[in-house]
Amino acid sequence: MNYLSHVPAFQMSLRAAVAAGLSVAVAQWWQLQFPIYAMISAVVVTDLKASDTWKLGLPRLVGSIVGAILGALTCAFLRPNAWEAGIAIFVAMFLSHLLRLRNSARVAGYVCGIVLLAFGEHPWEYAFHRTIETALGIAMAMLVSIVPKLLHTDETERQQS
């Protein structure tokens, strides 16, 4: 078994793990409510190529904002149940597509769902905090992406192209 074939997977895993760890550490230091959302966004946005991480970061942040707003709006007018959550998630994702934010749609849907199902008594505050935590995770993924790779192989270079 050629160890070089595993270098890209190792580097991607390492980048995601470092970005996630930094996200959790900073979220805890800032005393954010749920560092798990910073961690999730760091892992979801991380890519082996720095340019892809940066390319994914902004749409995912926009998706988070769209989902948070739609989730909080839905909570303001309705007491969300399963059907209303499904409809709101559909609206968040479809709106993202209509606005030509295709890469934002999945995050918009899942953040909308999180806000709908876990908001407590203050949906706007909850939505704001989820957006901040998501932005933190994305920022950490982008920060880690600018660190040069430790190992280079032909496979790594092909994946960067």
mmCIF file of C-alpha atoms in Angstrom:
data_model
loop_
_atom_site.group_PDB
_atom_site.id
_atom_site.type_symbol
_atom_site.label_atom_id
_atom_site.label_comp_id
_atom_site.label_asym_id
_atom_site.label_seq_id
_atom_site.Cartn_x
_atom_site.Cartn_y
_atom_site.Cartn_z
ATOM 1 C CA MET A 1 0.000 0.000 0.000
ATOM 2 C CA ASN A 2 1.413 3.336 -1.055
ATOM 3 C CA TYR A 3 1.284 5.808 1.815
ATOM 4 C CA LEU A 4 1.413 8.728 -0.633
ATOM 5 C CA SER A 5 -2.090 7.908 -1.829
ATOM 6 C CA HIS A 6 -3.357 8.813 1.659
ATOM 7 C CA VAL A 7 -1.606 12.192 1.916
ATOM 8 C CA PRO A 8 -4.538 14.255 0.547
ATOM 9 C CA ALA A 9 -6.977 12.552 2.940
ATOM 10 C CA PHE A 10 -4.560 13.084 5.823
ATOM 11 C CA GLN A 11 -4.111 16.771 4.995
ATOM 12 C CA MET A 12 -7.840 17.366 4.540
ATOM 13 C CA SER A 13 -8.578 15.630 7.850
ATOM 14 C CA LEU A 14 -5.844 17.587 9.610
ATOM 15 C CA ARG A 15 -7.079 20.929 8.249
ATOM 16 C CA ALA A 16 -10.673 20.181 9.254
ATOM 17 C CA ALA A 17 -9.610 19.010 12.713
ATOM 18 C CA VAL A 18 -7.431 22.077 13.358
ATOM 19 C CA ALA A 19 -10.144 24.459 12.101
ATOM 20 C CA ALA A 20 -12.743 22.674 14.244
ATOM 21 C CA GLY A 21 -10.520 22.726 17.330
ATOM 22 C CA LEU A 22 -9.737 26.415 16.888
ATOM 23 C CA SER A 23 -13.436 27.144 16.376
ATOM 24 C CA VAL A 24 -14.420 25.406 19.584
ATOM 25 C CA ALA A 25 -11.587 27.050 21.535
ATOM 26 C CA VAL A 26 -12.478 30.559 20.355
ATOM 27 C CA ALA A 27 -16.221 29.955 20.844
ATOM 28 C CA GLN A 28 -15.582 28.811 24.399
ATOM 29 C CA TRP A 29 -13.246 31.743 25.043
ATOM 30 C CA TRP A 30 -15.940 34.128 23.758
ATOM 31 C CA GLN A 31 -18.468 32.201 25.851
ATOM 32 C CA LEU A 32 -20.755 31.561 22.898
ATOM 33 C CA GLN A 33 -23.846 29.480 23.586
ATOM 34 C CA PHE A 34 -23.184 26.459 21.379
ATOM 35 C CA PRO A 35 -19.589 25.980 20.153
ATOM 36 C CA ILE A 36 -20.762 22.868 18.319
ATOM 37 C CA TYR A 37 -22.153 25.021 15.501
ATOM 38 C CA ALA A 38 -18.778 26.727 15.029
ATOM 39 C CA MET A 39 -17.177 23.285 14.888
ATOM 40 C CA ILE A 40 -19.705 21.960 12.366
ATOM 41 C CA SER A 41 -19.296 24.911 10.029
ATOM 42 C CA ALA A 42 -15.493 24.659 10.179
ATOM 43 C CA VAL A 43 -15.608 21.012 9.130
ATOM 44 C CA VAL A 44 -18.259 21.528 6.444
ATOM 45 C CA VAL A 45 -16.404 24.412 4.774
ATOM 46 C CA THR A 46 -12.863 22.980 4.919
ATOM 47 C CA ASP A 47 -11.439 21.744 1.639
ATOM 48 C CA LEU A 48 -8.004 20.565 0.623
ATOM 49 C CA LYS A 49 -7.607 23.498 -1.742
ATOM 50 C CA ALA A 50 -7.496 26.872 -0.024
ATOM 51 C CA SER A 51 -9.347 28.457 -2.932
ATOM 52 C CA ASP A 52 -12.208 25.969 -2.548
ATOM 53 C CA THR A 53 -12.429 26.674 1.179
ATOM 54 C CA TRP A 54 -12.682 30.379 0.434
ATOM 55 C CA LYS A 55 -15.138 29.706 -2.397
ATOM 56 C CA LEU A 56 -17.386 27.657 -0.062
ATOM 57 C CA GLY A 57 -17.063 30.001 2.916
ATOM 58 C CA LEU A 58 -19.040 32.998 1.712
ATOM 59 C CA PRO A 59 -21.986 31.050 0.267
ATOM 60 C CA ARG A 60 -22.232 29.005 3.452
ATOM 61 C CA LEU A 61 -22.235 32.188 5.529
ATOM 62 C CA VAL A 62 -24.955 33.680 3.326
ATOM 63 C CA GLY A 63 -26.923 30.444 3.649
ATOM 64 C CA SER A 64 -26.607 30.650 7.401
ATOM 65 C CA ILE A 65 -27.955 34.199 7.385
ATOM 66 C CA VAL A 66 -30.864 33.296 5.068
ATOM 67 C CA GLY A 67 -31.737 30.256 7.181
ATOM 68 C CA ALA A 68 -31.491 32.147 10.456
ATOM 69 C CA ILE A 69 -33.731 34.955 9.207
ATOM 70 C CA LEU A 70 -36.351 32.616 7.759
ATOM 71 C CA GLY A 71 -36.285 30.439 10.859
ATOM 72 C CA ALA A 72 -36.749 33.409 13.168
ATOM 73 C CA LEU A 73 -39.467 34.898 10.929
ATOM 74 C CA THR A 74 -41.349 31.625 10.968
ATOM 75 C CA CYS A 75 -41.076 31.477 14.766
ATOM 76 C CA ALA A 76 -42.391 35.025 15.033
ATOM 77 C CA PHE A 77 -45.636 34.102 13.293
ATOM 78 C CA LEU A 78 -46.086 30.407 14.009
ATOM 79 C CA ARG A 79 -45.376 27.865 16.692
ATOM 80 C CA PRO A 80 -43.372 25.532 14.449
ATOM 81 C CA ASN A 81 -44.407 21.924 14.171
ATOM 82 C CA ALA A 82 -43.065 19.258 11.833
ATOM 83 C CA TRP A 83 -45.040 20.476 8.803
ATOM 84 C CA GLU A 84 -44.191 24.126 9.291
ATOM 85 C CA ALA A 85 -40.531 23.251 9.801
ATOM 86 C CA GLY A 86 -40.542 21.277 6.562
ATOM 87 C CA ILE A 87 -42.198 24.119 4.679
ATOM 88 C CA ALA A 88 -39.801 26.730 6.117
ATOM 89 C CA ILE A 89 -36.780 24.586 5.219
ATOM 90 C CA PHE A 90 -38.166 24.219 1.694
ATOM 91 C CA VAL A 91 -38.622 27.996 1.436
ATOM 92 C CA ALA A 92 -35.078 28.677 2.719
ATOM 93 C CA MET A 93 -33.525 26.270 0.241
ATOM 94 C CA PHE A 94 -35.698 27.242 -2.720
ATOM 95 C CA LEU A 95 -35.198 30.954 -2.049
ATOM 96 C CA SER A 96 -31.444 30.368 -2.067
ATOM 97 C CA HIS A 97 -31.749 28.782 -5.502
ATOM 98 C CA LEU A 98 -33.981 31.603 -6.788
ATOM 99 C CA LEU A 99 -31.417 34.141 -5.590
ATOM 100 C CA ARG A 100 -28.733 32.165 -7.458
ATOM 101 C CA LEU A 101 -27.140 31.137 -4.156
ATOM 102 C CA ARG A 102 -27.067 27.436 -4.990
ATOM 103 C CA ASN A 103 -24.104 26.724 -2.714
ATOM 104 C CA SER A 104 -25.983 28.375 0.157
ATOM 105 C CA ALA A 105 -29.143 26.281 -0.060
ATOM 106 C CA ARG A 106 -28.252 23.314 2.163
ATOM 107 C CA VAL A 107 -26.872 25.480 4.934
ATOM 108 C CA ALA A 108 -29.899 27.779 4.678
ATOM 109 C CA GLY A 109 -32.156 24.765 5.114
ATOM 110 C CA TYR A 110 -30.339 23.236 8.050
ATOM 111 C CA VAL A 111 -29.860 26.536 9.924
ATOM 112 C CA CYS A 112 -33.526 27.365 9.372
ATOM 113 C CA GLY A 113 -34.421 23.972 10.832
ATOM 114 C CA ILE A 114 -32.112 24.431 13.806
ATOM 115 C CA VAL A 115 -33.634 27.826 14.597
ATOM 116 C CA LEU A 116 -37.158 26.435 14.235
ATOM 117 C CA LEU A 117 -36.651 23.410 16.425
ATOM 118 C CA ALA A 118 -34.323 24.736 19.117
ATOM 119 C CA PHE A 119 -34.942 28.475 19.466
ATOM 120 C CA GLY A 120 -36.356 28.563 22.981
ATOM 121 C CA GLU A 121 -38.224 31.753 23.780
ATOM 122 C CA HIS A 122 -36.100 34.194 21.771
ATOM 123 C CA PRO A 123 -35.898 33.154 18.101
ATOM 124 C CA TRP A 124 -34.100 36.297 16.859
ATOM 125 C CA GLU A 125 -31.446 36.077 19.534
ATOM 126 C CA TYR A 126 -31.031 32.367 18.881
ATOM 127 C CA ALA A 127 -30.742 32.990 15.118
ATOM 128 C CA PHE A 128 -28.159 35.718 15.709
ATOM 129 C CA HIS A 129 -26.017 33.434 17.861
ATOM 130 C CA ARG A 130 -26.166 30.577 15.323
ATOM 131 C CA THR A 131 -25.008 33.005 12.634
ATOM 132 C CA ILE A 132 -22.093 34.237 14.769
ATOM 133 C CA GLU A 133 -21.038 30.671 15.596
ATOM 134 C CA THR A 134 -21.270 29.648 11.950
ATOM 135 C CA ALA A 135 -19.244 32.689 10.873
ATOM 136 C CA LEU A 136 -16.588 31.802 13.445
ATOM 137 C CA GLY A 137 -16.271 28.261 12.104
ATOM 138 C CA ILE A 138 -16.032 29.513 8.532
ATOM 139 C CA ALA A 139 -13.396 32.068 9.524
ATOM 140 C CA MET A 140 -11.309 29.377 11.228
ATOM 141 C CA ALA A 141 -11.544 27.141 8.152
ATOM 142 C CA MET A 142 -10.402 30.037 5.972
ATOM 143 C CA LEU A 143 -7.570 30.852 8.359
ATOM 144 C CA VAL A 144 -6.325 27.261 8.405
ATOM 145 C CA SER A 145 -6.599 27.076 4.605
ATOM 146 C CA ILE A 146 -3.875 29.690 4.147
ATOM 147 C CA VAL A 147 -1.324 27.573 6.034
ATOM 148 C CA PRO A 148 0.843 25.778 3.457
ATOM 149 C CA LYS A 149 0.435 22.034 3.201
ATOM 150 C CA LEU A 150 2.980 19.994 5.119
ATOM 151 C CA LEU A 151 3.403 17.274 2.519
ATOM 152 C CA HIS A 152 3.252 17.464 -1.242
ATOM 153 C CA THR A 153 2.663 14.623 -3.657
ATOM 154 C CA ASP A 154 1.715 14.447 -7.290
ATOM 155 C CA GLU A 155 -1.803 13.493 -6.128
ATOM 156 C CA THR A 156 -2.007 16.556 -3.871
ATOM 157 C CA GLU A 157 -0.856 18.817 -6.680
ATOM 158 C CA ARG A 158 -3.423 17.311 -9.095
ATOM 159 C CA GLN A 159 -6.219 17.912 -6.581
ATOM 160 C CA GLN A 160 -5.123 21.522 -6.202
ATOM 161 C CA SER A 161 -5.464 22.138 -9.953
#
